[in-house]
């Protein structure tokens, strides 16, 4: 079946749901798709204390607040998996196993999947000592001992944030390391202890993380830490847009200040978008900006014969 809508939002994380809240107040039709857990990364954040107007809330509870707000606007989230997006004239076709959707605009809000190490207890300690976002959760380690694991600039940037608030920071990385300006800054901090050529091999503890074991060949070291930040390369959820010739830099979609990509009618919000700060509040901002920009785009939208 061919279903026509004005806008498709792919991904129901903070950015996607924020866009839906704004579009729900317009006359335009839209569909929001989410193939897995609604809320995206919110579901692995134990506590949020830097979202304006909310003293503290778990990621799951904030996701539920978003969902309930959408319900109050009569917006339901479609759990259909979109398998492919292709351009058709000045429209876009979205393909699922059952139906095909024809839309004028697409908001890509698919996010980035965190890189887990696949170790025992990893899932158990997420939110209980393991965090994949230092700027989100680093505050909970204030004046404590933590471990940062990563070998790319993203990890160093978050490490600089940690170095300014924690008591001691073990900075562990494997053999191949990207030595950037931020790396040089990080290792100069007096409370940063660099440990090269090691990998995390075990997370230890009972109810909460208590220590981390790292390994090099046959050598092992164990450190008592309150938190660990394994900040490996994030994997983009790019299976949808890989054939659209979008401008990409280091796995992220490049947009302008209005969240517009290099293709007319395609917008990107949230963690998939190339930007300096990836937080709940910036994802919500992206969704609002994309939705209001789309309204202006749709006012002047003109159909052509190629899209039929």
PDB file of N, CA, C and O in Angstrom, residues 182-252:
ATOM      1  N   UNK A 182      43.636  17.904  21.338  1.00  0.00           N
ATOM      2  CA  UNK A 182      42.923  17.617  22.586  1.00  0.00           C
ATOM      3  C   UNK A 182      43.605  16.509  23.385  1.00  0.00           C
ATOM      4  O   UNK A 182      43.591  16.525  24.617  1.00  0.00           O
ATOM      5  N   UNK A 183      44.218  15.565  22.692  1.00  0.00           N
ATOM      6  CA  UNK A 183      44.988  14.518  23.375  1.00  0.00           C
ATOM      7  C   UNK A 183      46.160  15.140  24.146  1.00  0.00           C
ATOM      8  O   UNK A 183      46.400  14.808  25.318  1.00  0.00           O
ATOM      9  N   UNK A 184      46.864  16.040  23.486  1.00  0.00           N
ATOM     10  CA  UNK A 184      48.004  16.691  24.121  1.00  0.00           C
ATOM     11  C   UNK A 184      47.575  17.500  25.343  1.00  0.00           C
ATOM     12  O   UNK A 184      48.268  17.526  26.368  1.00  0.00           O
ATOM     13  N   UNK A 185      46.428  18.134  25.258  1.00  0.00           N
ATOM     14  CA  UNK A 185      45.903  18.909  26.385  1.00  0.00           C
ATOM     15  C   UNK A 185      45.547  17.979  27.545  1.00  0.00           C
ATOM     16  O   UNK A 185      45.837  18.280  28.717  1.00  0.00           O
ATOM     17  N   UNK A 186      44.924  16.859  27.214  1.00  0.00           N
ATOM     18  CA  UNK A 186      44.426  15.942  28.244  1.00  0.00           C
ATOM     19  C   UNK A 186      45.567  15.359  29.079  1.00  0.00           C
ATOM     20  O   UNK A 186      45.489  15.327  30.317  1.00  0.00           O
ATOM     21  N   UNK A 187      46.637  14.924  28.427  1.00  0.00           N
ATOM     22  CA  UNK A 187      47.701  14.250  29.173  1.00  0.00           C
ATOM     23  C   UNK A 187      48.539  15.218  30.013  1.00  0.00           C
ATOM     24  O   UNK A 187      49.356  14.787  30.824  1.00  0.00           O
ATOM     25  N   UNK A 188      48.311  16.517  29.845  1.00  0.00           N
ATOM     26  CA  UNK A 188      49.034  17.515  30.646  1.00  0.00           C
ATOM     27  C   UNK A 188      48.383  17.760  32.011  1.00  0.00           C
ATOM     28  O   UNK A 188      48.999  18.361  32.892  1.00  0.00           O
ATOM     29  N   UNK A 189      47.138  17.317  32.179  1.00  0.00           N
ATOM     30  CA  UNK A 189      46.469  17.499  33.477  1.00  0.00           C
ATOM     31  C   UNK A 189      47.182  16.665  34.550  1.00  0.00           C
ATOM     32  O   UNK A 189      47.502  15.484  34.328  1.00  0.00           O
ATOM     33  N   UNK A 190      47.390  17.255  35.714  1.00  0.00           N
ATOM     34  CA  UNK A 190      48.117  16.585  36.798  1.00  0.00           C
ATOM     35  C   UNK A 190      47.347  15.391  37.359  1.00  0.00           C
ATOM     36  O   UNK A 190      47.949  14.463  37.914  1.00  0.00           O
ATOM     37  N   UNK A 191      46.019  15.427  37.247  1.00  0.00           N
ATOM     38  CA  UNK A 191      45.229  14.323  37.803  1.00  0.00           C
ATOM     39  C   UNK A 191      44.931  13.229  36.776  1.00  0.00           C
ATOM     40  O   UNK A 191      44.165  12.301  37.048  1.00  0.00           O
ATOM     41  N   UNK A 192      45.524  13.331  35.586  1.00  0.00           N
ATOM     42  CA  UNK A 192      45.332  12.334  34.533  1.00  0.00           C
ATOM     43  C   UNK A 192      46.529  11.386  34.491  1.00  0.00           C
ATOM     44  O   UNK A 192      47.674  11.819  34.357  1.00  0.00           O
ATOM     45  N   UNK A 193      46.253  10.104  34.619  1.00  0.00           N
ATOM     46  CA  UNK A 193      47.293   9.079  34.555  1.00  0.00           C
ATOM     47  C   UNK A 193      47.091   8.284  33.262  1.00  0.00           C
ATOM     48  O   UNK A 193      46.119   7.520  33.134  1.00  0.00           O
ATOM     49  N   UNK A 194      47.994   8.479  32.312  1.00  0.00           N
ATOM     50  CA  UNK A 194      47.861   7.802  31.018  1.00  0.00           C
ATOM     51  C   UNK A 194      48.429   6.392  31.112  1.00  0.00           C
ATOM     52  O   UNK A 194      49.532   6.178  31.606  1.00  0.00           O
ATOM     53  N   UNK A 195      47.657   5.416  30.609  1.00  0.00           N
ATOM     54  CA  UNK A 195      48.089   4.019  30.594  1.00  0.00           C
ATOM     55  C   UNK A 195      47.923   3.487  29.172  1.00  0.00           C
ATOM     56  O   UNK A 195      46.832   3.057  28.778  1.00  0.00           O
ATOM     57  N   UNK A 196      48.985   3.545  28.371  1.00  0.00           N
ATOM     58  CA  UNK A 196      48.884   3.137  26.968  1.00  0.00           C
ATOM     59  C   UNK A 196      48.969   1.622  26.776  1.00  0.00           C
ATOM     60  O   UNK A 196      49.470   0.899  27.645  1.00  0.00           O
ATOM     61  N   UNK A 197      48.481   1.170  25.625  1.00  0.00           N
ATOM     62  CA  UNK A 197      48.620  -0.225  25.171  1.00  0.00           C
ATOM     63  C   UNK A 197      47.895  -1.249  26.055  1.00  0.00           C
ATOM     64  O   UNK A 197      48.324  -2.395  26.180  1.00  0.00           O
ATOM     65  N   UNK A 198      46.806  -0.826  26.670  1.00  0.00           N
ATOM     66  CA  UNK A 198      45.983  -1.739  27.460  1.00  0.00           C
ATOM     67  C   UNK A 198      44.535  -1.719  26.963  1.00  0.00           C
ATOM     68  O   UNK A 198      44.074  -0.724  26.387  1.00  0.00           O
ATOM     69  N   UNK A 199      43.839  -2.824  27.202  1.00  0.00           N
ATOM     70  CA  UNK A 199      42.418  -2.933  26.900  1.00  0.00           C
ATOM     71  C   UNK A 199      41.652  -3.284  28.173  1.00  0.00           C
ATOM     72  O   UNK A 199      42.184  -3.973  29.044  1.00  0.00           O
ATOM     73  N   UNK A 200      40.414  -2.831  28.255  1.00  0.00           N
ATOM     74  CA  UNK A 200      39.555  -3.257  29.363  1.00  0.00           C
ATOM     75  C   UNK A 200      39.199  -4.725  29.137  1.00  0.00           C
ATOM     76  O   UNK A 200      38.783  -5.115  28.041  1.00  0.00           O
ATOM     77  N   UNK A 201      39.363  -5.542  30.167  1.00  0.00           N
ATOM     78  CA  UNK A 201      39.016  -6.960  30.025  1.00  0.00           C
ATOM     79  C   UNK A 201      37.951  -7.424  31.024  1.00  0.00           C
ATOM     80  O   UNK A 201      37.395  -8.513  30.864  1.00  0.00           O
ATOM     81  N   UNK A 202      37.657  -6.603  32.065  1.00  0.00           N
ATOM     82  CA  UNK A 202      36.631  -7.024  33.023  1.00  0.00           C
ATOM     83  C   UNK A 202      36.071  -5.842  33.798  1.00  0.00           C
ATOM     84  O   UNK A 202      36.803  -4.920  34.168  1.00  0.00           O
ATOM     85  N   UNK A 203      34.752  -5.892  34.013  1.00  0.00           N
ATOM     86  CA  UNK A 203      34.066  -4.957  34.903  1.00  0.00           C
ATOM     87  C   UNK A 203      33.719  -5.732  36.169  1.00  0.00           C
ATOM     88  O   UNK A 203      33.099  -6.804  36.096  1.00  0.00           O
ATOM     89  N   UNK A 204      34.098  -5.206  37.331  1.00  0.00           N
ATOM     90  CA  UNK A 204      33.926  -5.945  38.580  1.00  0.00           C
ATOM     91  C   UNK A 204      33.033  -5.193  39.564  1.00  0.00           C
ATOM     92  O   UNK A 204      33.054  -3.963  39.637  1.00  0.00           O
ATOM     93  N   UNK A 205      32.252  -5.950  40.321  1.00  0.00           N
ATOM     94  CA  UNK A 205      31.394  -5.344  41.334  1.00  0.00           C
ATOM     95  C   UNK A 205      30.223  -6.232  41.662  1.00  0.00           C
ATOM     96  O   UNK A 205      30.061  -7.326  41.099  1.00  0.00           O
ATOM     97  N   UNK A 206      29.403  -5.781  42.597  1.00  0.00           N
ATOM     98  CA  UNK A 206      28.192  -6.505  42.967  1.00  0.00           C
ATOM     99  C   UNK A 206      26.976  -5.812  42.373  1.00  0.00           C
ATOM    100  O   UNK A 206      26.637  -6.027  41.230  1.00  0.00           O
ATOM    101  N   UNK A 207      26.343  -4.941  43.127  1.00  0.00           N
ATOM    102  CA  UNK A 207      25.199  -4.203  42.588  1.00  0.00           C
ATOM    103  C   UNK A 207      25.656  -3.065  41.677  1.00  0.00           C
ATOM    104  O   UNK A 207      24.999  -2.731  40.701  1.00  0.00           O
ATOM    105  N   UNK A 208      26.789  -2.451  42.019  1.00  0.00           N
ATOM    106  CA  UNK A 208      27.355  -1.345  41.237  1.00  0.00           C
ATOM    107  C   UNK A 208      28.796  -1.672  40.851  1.00  0.00           C
ATOM    108  O   UNK A 208      29.442  -2.533  41.468  1.00  0.00           O
ATOM    109  N   UNK A 209      29.286  -0.982  39.839  1.00  0.00           N
ATOM    110  CA  UNK A 209      30.674  -1.147  39.432  1.00  0.00           C
ATOM    111  C   UNK A 209      31.598  -0.722  40.572  1.00  0.00           C
ATOM    112  O   UNK A 209      31.403   0.335  41.180  1.00  0.00           O
ATOM    113  N   UNK A 210      32.599  -1.541  40.856  1.00  0.00           N
ATOM    114  CA  UNK A 210      33.545  -1.236  41.924  1.00  0.00           C
ATOM    115  C   UNK A 210      34.977  -1.114  41.419  1.00  0.00           C
ATOM    116  O   UNK A 210      35.771  -0.353  41.966  1.00  0.00           O
ATOM    117  N   UNK A 211      35.304  -1.855  40.359  1.00  0.00           N
ATOM    118  CA  UNK A 211      36.655  -1.788  39.807  1.00  0.00           C
ATOM    119  C   UNK A 211      36.657  -2.241  38.355  1.00  0.00           C
ATOM    120  O   UNK A 211      35.689  -2.849  37.880  1.00  0.00           O
ATOM    121  N   UNK A 212      37.772  -1.939  37.679  1.00  0.00           N
ATOM    122  CA  UNK A 212      37.941  -2.306  36.276  1.00  0.00           C
ATOM    123  C   UNK A 212      39.300  -2.985  36.129  1.00  0.00           C
ATOM    124  O   UNK A 212      40.306  -2.523  36.679  1.00  0.00           O
ATOM    125  N   UNK A 213      39.327  -4.077  35.375  1.00  0.00           N
ATOM    126  CA  UNK A 213      40.578  -4.771  35.088  1.00  0.00           C
ATOM    127  C   UNK A 213      40.978  -4.515  33.646  1.00  0.00           C
ATOM    128  O   UNK A 213      40.151  -4.648  32.743  1.00  0.00           O
ATOM    129  N   UNK A 214      42.241  -4.135  33.453  1.00  0.00           N
ATOM    130  CA  UNK A 214      42.761  -3.903  32.097  1.00  0.00           C
ATOM    131  C   UNK A 214      43.885  -4.897  31.835  1.00  0.00           C
ATOM    132  O   UNK A 214      44.509  -5.414  32.765  1.00  0.00           O
ATOM    133  N   UNK A 215      44.144  -5.160  30.533  1.00  0.00           N
ATOM    134  CA  UNK A 215      45.079  -6.224  30.175  1.00  0.00           C
ATOM    135  C   UNK A 215      45.978  -5.813  29.024  1.00  0.00           C
ATOM    136  O   UNK A 215      45.548  -5.158  28.074  1.00  0.00           O
ATOM    137  N   UNK A 216      47.240  -6.246  29.097  1.00  0.00           N
ATOM    138  CA  UNK A 216      48.211  -6.091  28.014  1.00  0.00           C
ATOM    139  C   UNK A 216      48.982  -7.389  27.929  1.00  0.00           C
ATOM    140  O   UNK A 216      49.735  -7.725  28.847  1.00  0.00           O
ATOM    141  N   UNK A 217      48.793  -8.143  26.829  1.00  0.00           N
ATOM    142  CA  UNK A 217      49.404  -9.474  26.708  1.00  0.00           C
ATOM    143  C   UNK A 217      49.035 -10.301  27.939  1.00  0.00           C
ATOM    144  O   UNK A 217      47.866 -10.556  28.167  1.00  0.00           O
ATOM    145  N   UNK A 218      50.025 -10.677  28.752  1.00  0.00           N
ATOM    146  CA  UNK A 218      49.734 -11.470  29.953  1.00  0.00           C
ATOM    147  C   UNK A 218      49.691 -10.643  31.231  1.00  0.00           C
ATOM    148  O   UNK A 218      49.573 -11.181  32.332  1.00  0.00           O
ATOM    149  N   UNK A 219      49.832  -9.334  31.082  1.00  0.00           N
ATOM    150  CA  UNK A 219      49.809  -8.450  32.241  1.00  0.00           C
ATOM    151  C   UNK A 219      48.387  -7.953  32.503  1.00  0.00           C
ATOM    152  O   UNK A 219      47.676  -7.575  31.576  1.00  0.00           O
ATOM    153  N   UNK A 220      48.008  -7.929  33.761  1.00  0.00           N
ATOM    154  CA  UNK A 220      46.700  -7.387  34.137  1.00  0.00           C
ATOM    155  C   UNK A 220      46.857  -6.409  35.292  1.00  0.00           C
ATOM    156  O   UNK A 220      47.718  -6.577  36.157  1.00  0.00           O
ATOM    157  N   UNK A 221      46.012  -5.363  35.273  1.00  0.00           N
ATOM    158  CA  UNK A 221      45.975  -4.394  36.362  1.00  0.00           C
ATOM    159  C   UNK A 221      44.513  -4.142  36.706  1.00  0.00           C
ATOM    160  O   UNK A 221      43.661  -4.083  35.821  1.00  0.00           O
ATOM    161  N   UNK A 222      44.235  -3.980  37.975  1.00  0.00           N
ATOM    162  CA  UNK A 222      42.870  -3.689  38.411  1.00  0.00           C
ATOM    163  C   UNK A 222      42.868  -2.393  39.210  1.00  0.00           C
ATOM    164  O   UNK A 222      43.717  -2.191  40.092  1.00  0.00           O
ATOM    165  N   UNK A 223      41.915  -1.510  38.876  1.00  0.00           N
ATOM    166  CA  UNK A 223      41.811  -0.212  39.544  1.00  0.00           C
ATOM    167  C   UNK A 223      40.436  -0.066  40.170  1.00  0.00           C
ATOM    168  O   UNK A 223      39.417  -0.365  39.540  1.00  0.00           O
ATOM    169  N   UNK A 224      40.423   0.397  41.424  1.00  0.00           N
ATOM    170  CA  UNK A 224      39.158   0.739  42.068  1.00  0.00           C
ATOM    171  C   UNK A 224      38.679   2.065  41.494  1.00  0.00           C
ATOM    172  O   UNK A 224      39.397   3.071  41.563  1.00  0.00           O
ATOM    173  N   UNK A 225      37.490   2.076  40.918  1.00  0.00           N
ATOM    174  CA  UNK A 225      36.942   3.294  40.320  1.00  0.00           C
ATOM    175  C   UNK A 225      35.454   3.392  40.644  1.00  0.00           C
ATOM    176  O   UNK A 225      34.791   2.387  40.888  1.00  0.00           O
ATOM    177  N   UNK A 226      34.947   4.598  40.638  1.00  0.00           N
ATOM    178  CA  UNK A 226      33.513   4.784  40.858  1.00  0.00           C
ATOM    179  C   UNK A 226      32.751   4.746  39.540  1.00  0.00           C
ATOM    180  O   UNK A 226      31.576   4.390  39.507  1.00  0.00           O
ATOM    181  N   UNK A 227      33.449   5.120  38.441  1.00  0.00           N
ATOM    182  CA  UNK A 227      32.808   5.095  37.128  1.00  0.00           C
ATOM    183  C   UNK A 227      33.839   4.798  36.049  1.00  0.00           C
ATOM    184  O   UNK A 227      35.034   5.071  36.224  1.00  0.00           O
ATOM    185  N   UNK A 228      33.362   4.237  34.926  1.00  0.00           N
ATOM    186  CA  UNK A 228      34.209   4.037  33.764  1.00  0.00           C
ATOM    187  C   UNK A 228      33.465   4.546  32.535  1.00  0.00           C
ATOM    188  O   UNK A 228      32.247   4.377  32.413  1.00  0.00           O
ATOM    189  N   UNK A 229      34.212   5.187  31.642  1.00  0.00           N
ATOM    190  CA  UNK A 229      33.641   5.756  30.417  1.00  0.00           C
ATOM    191  C   UNK A 229      34.333   5.119  29.214  1.00  0.00           C
ATOM    192  O   UNK A 229      35.386   5.577  28.777  1.00  0.00           O
ATOM    193  N   UNK A 230      33.760   4.033  28.673  1.00  0.00           N
ATOM    194  CA  UNK A 230      34.340   3.400  27.488  1.00  0.00           C
ATOM    195  C   UNK A 230      33.852   4.126  26.232  1.00  0.00           C
ATOM    196  O   UNK A 230      32.756   3.873  25.726  1.00  0.00           O
ATOM    197  N   UNK A 231      34.652   5.043  25.743  1.00  0.00           N
ATOM    198  CA  UNK A 231      34.208   5.927  24.656  1.00  0.00           C
ATOM    199  C   UNK A 231      34.880   5.557  23.343  1.00  0.00           C
ATOM    200  O   UNK A 231      35.710   6.285  22.805  1.00  0.00           O
ATOM    201  N   UNK A 232      34.514   4.391  22.843  1.00  0.00           N
ATOM    202  CA  UNK A 232      35.003   3.962  21.540  1.00  0.00           C
ATOM    203  C   UNK A 232      34.231   4.637  20.429  1.00  0.00           C
ATOM    204  O   UNK A 232      33.369   5.490  20.656  1.00  0.00           O
ATOM    205  N   UNK A 233      34.546   4.244  19.224  1.00  0.00           N
ATOM    206  CA  UNK A 233      33.902   4.850  18.051  1.00  0.00           C
ATOM    207  C   UNK A 233      32.411   4.543  18.052  1.00  0.00           C
ATOM    208  O   UNK A 233      31.993   3.397  18.190  1.00  0.00           O
ATOM    209  N   UNK A 234      31.594   5.599  17.900  1.00  0.00           N
ATOM    210  CA  UNK A 234      30.159   5.403  17.781  1.00  0.00           C
ATOM    211  C   UNK A 234      29.830   4.935  16.370  1.00  0.00           C
ATOM    212  O   UNK A 234      30.467   5.343  15.406  1.00  0.00           O
ATOM    213  N   UNK A 235      28.841   4.067  16.279  1.00  0.00           N
ATOM    214  CA  UNK A 235      28.450   3.529  14.977  1.00  0.00           C
ATOM    215  C   UNK A 235      27.198   4.233  14.487  1.00  0.00           C
ATOM    216  O   UNK A 235      26.171   4.210  15.159  1.00  0.00           O
ATOM    217  N   UNK A 236      27.260   4.886  13.312  1.00  0.00           N
ATOM    218  CA  UNK A 236      26.081   5.592  12.813  1.00  0.00           C
ATOM    219  C   UNK A 236      25.018   4.621  12.324  1.00  0.00           C
ATOM    220  O   UNK A 236      25.329   3.581  11.751  1.00  0.00           O
ATOM    221  N   UNK A 237      23.782   4.941  12.595  1.00  0.00           N
ATOM    222  CA  UNK A 237      22.663   4.154  12.072  1.00  0.00           C
ATOM    223  C   UNK A 237      22.374   4.657  10.656  1.00  0.00           C
ATOM    224  O   UNK A 237      21.423   5.399  10.408  1.00  0.00           O
ATOM    225  N   UNK A 238      23.260   4.248   9.715  1.00  0.00           N
ATOM    226  CA  UNK A 238      23.243   4.850   8.380  1.00  0.00           C
ATOM    227  C   UNK A 238      22.668   3.954   7.290  1.00  0.00           C
ATOM    228  O   UNK A 238      22.781   4.251   6.111  1.00  0.00           O
ATOM    229  N   UNK A 239      22.057   2.842   7.703  1.00  0.00           N
ATOM    230  CA  UNK A 239      21.550   1.906   6.708  1.00  0.00           C
ATOM    231  C   UNK A 239      20.481   2.536   5.809  1.00  0.00           C
ATOM    232  O   UNK A 239      20.235   2.086   4.698  1.00  0.00           O
ATOM    233  N   UNK A 240      19.841   3.604   6.289  1.00  0.00           N
ATOM    234  CA  UNK A 240      18.750   4.230   5.542  1.00  0.00           C
ATOM    235  C   UNK A 240      19.228   5.212   4.487  1.00  0.00           C
ATOM    236  O   UNK A 240      18.674   5.293   3.399  1.00  0.00           O
ATOM    237  N   UNK A 241      20.235   5.967   4.820  1.00  0.00           N
ATOM    238  CA  UNK A 241      20.589   7.093   3.958  1.00  0.00           C
ATOM    239  C   UNK A 241      21.895   6.891   3.194  1.00  0.00           C
ATOM    240  O   UNK A 241      22.383   7.806   2.544  1.00  0.00           O
ATOM    241  N   UNK A 242      22.446   5.681   3.250  1.00  0.00           N
ATOM    242  CA  UNK A 242      23.752   5.441   2.632  1.00  0.00           C
ATOM    243  C   UNK A 242      23.736   5.655   1.119  1.00  0.00           C
ATOM    244  O   UNK A 242      24.777   5.906   0.519  1.00  0.00           O
ATOM    245  N   UNK A 243      22.566   5.562   0.485  1.00  0.00           N
ATOM    246  CA  UNK A 243      22.482   5.731  -0.968  1.00  0.00           C
ATOM    247  C   UNK A 243      21.962   7.108  -1.383  1.00  0.00           C
ATOM    248  O   UNK A 243      21.724   7.355  -2.567  1.00  0.00           O
ATOM    249  N   UNK A 244      21.820   8.010  -0.434  1.00  0.00           N
ATOM    250  CA  UNK A 244      21.231   9.322  -0.750  1.00  0.00           C
ATOM    251  C   UNK A 244      22.266  10.390  -1.094  1.00  0.00           C
ATOM    252  O   UNK A 244      21.896  11.516  -1.408  1.00  0.00           O
ATOM    253  N   UNK A 245      23.535  10.066  -0.998  1.00  0.00           N
ATOM    254  CA  UNK A 245      24.604  11.035  -1.294  1.00  0.00           C
ATOM    255  C   UNK A 245      24.547  12.260  -0.379  1.00  0.00           C
ATOM    256  O   UNK A 245      24.783  13.389  -0.820  1.00  0.00           O
ATOM    257  N   UNK A 246      24.247  12.009   0.888  1.00  0.00           N
ATOM    258  CA  UNK A 246      24.294  13.092   1.865  1.00  0.00           C
ATOM    259  C   UNK A 246      25.752  13.410   2.191  1.00  0.00           C
ATOM    260  O   UNK A 246      26.625  12.545   2.126  1.00  0.00           O
ATOM    261  N   UNK A 247      26.005  14.653   2.559  1.00  0.00           N
ATOM    262  CA  UNK A 247      27.354  15.044   2.945  1.00  0.00           C
ATOM    263  C   UNK A 247      27.620  14.516   4.353  1.00  0.00           C
ATOM    264  O   UNK A 247      26.892  14.807   5.287  1.00  0.00           O
ATOM    265  N   UNK A 248      28.684  13.733   4.482  1.00  0.00           N
ATOM    266  CA  UNK A 248      29.033  13.091   5.745  1.00  0.00           C
ATOM    267  C   UNK A 248      30.458  13.472   6.140  1.00  0.00           C
ATOM    268  O   UNK A 248      31.350  13.526   5.285  1.00  0.00           O
ATOM    269  N   UNK A 249      30.664  13.737   7.424  1.00  0.00           N
ATOM    270  CA  UNK A 249      32.011  13.961   7.949  1.00  0.00           C
ATOM    271  C   UNK A 249      32.190  13.136   9.220  1.00  0.00           C
ATOM    272  O   UNK A 249      31.447  13.315  10.179  1.00  0.00           O
ATOM    273  N   UNK A 250      33.165  12.226   9.180  1.00  0.00           N
ATOM    274  CA  UNK A 250      33.462  11.366  10.332  1.00  0.00           C
ATOM    275  C   UNK A 250      32.208  10.690  10.869  1.00  0.00           C
ATOM    276  O   UNK A 250      31.918  10.705  12.072  1.00  0.00           O
ATOM    277  N   UNK A 251      31.439  10.117   9.965  1.00  0.00           N
ATOM    278  CA  UNK A 251      30.232   9.333  10.274  1.00  0.00           C
ATOM    279  C   UNK A 251      28.993  10.164  10.598  1.00  0.00           C
ATOM    280  O   UNK A 251      27.914   9.606  10.795  1.00  0.00           O
ATOM    281  N   UNK A 252      29.125  11.497  10.672  1.00  0.00           N
ATOM    282  CA  UNK A 252      27.987  12.333  11.025  1.00  0.00           C
ATOM    283  C   UNK A 252      27.446  13.072   9.800  1.00  0.00           C
ATOM    284  O   UNK A 252      28.213  13.452   8.899  1.00  0.00           O
TER     285      UNK A 252
END
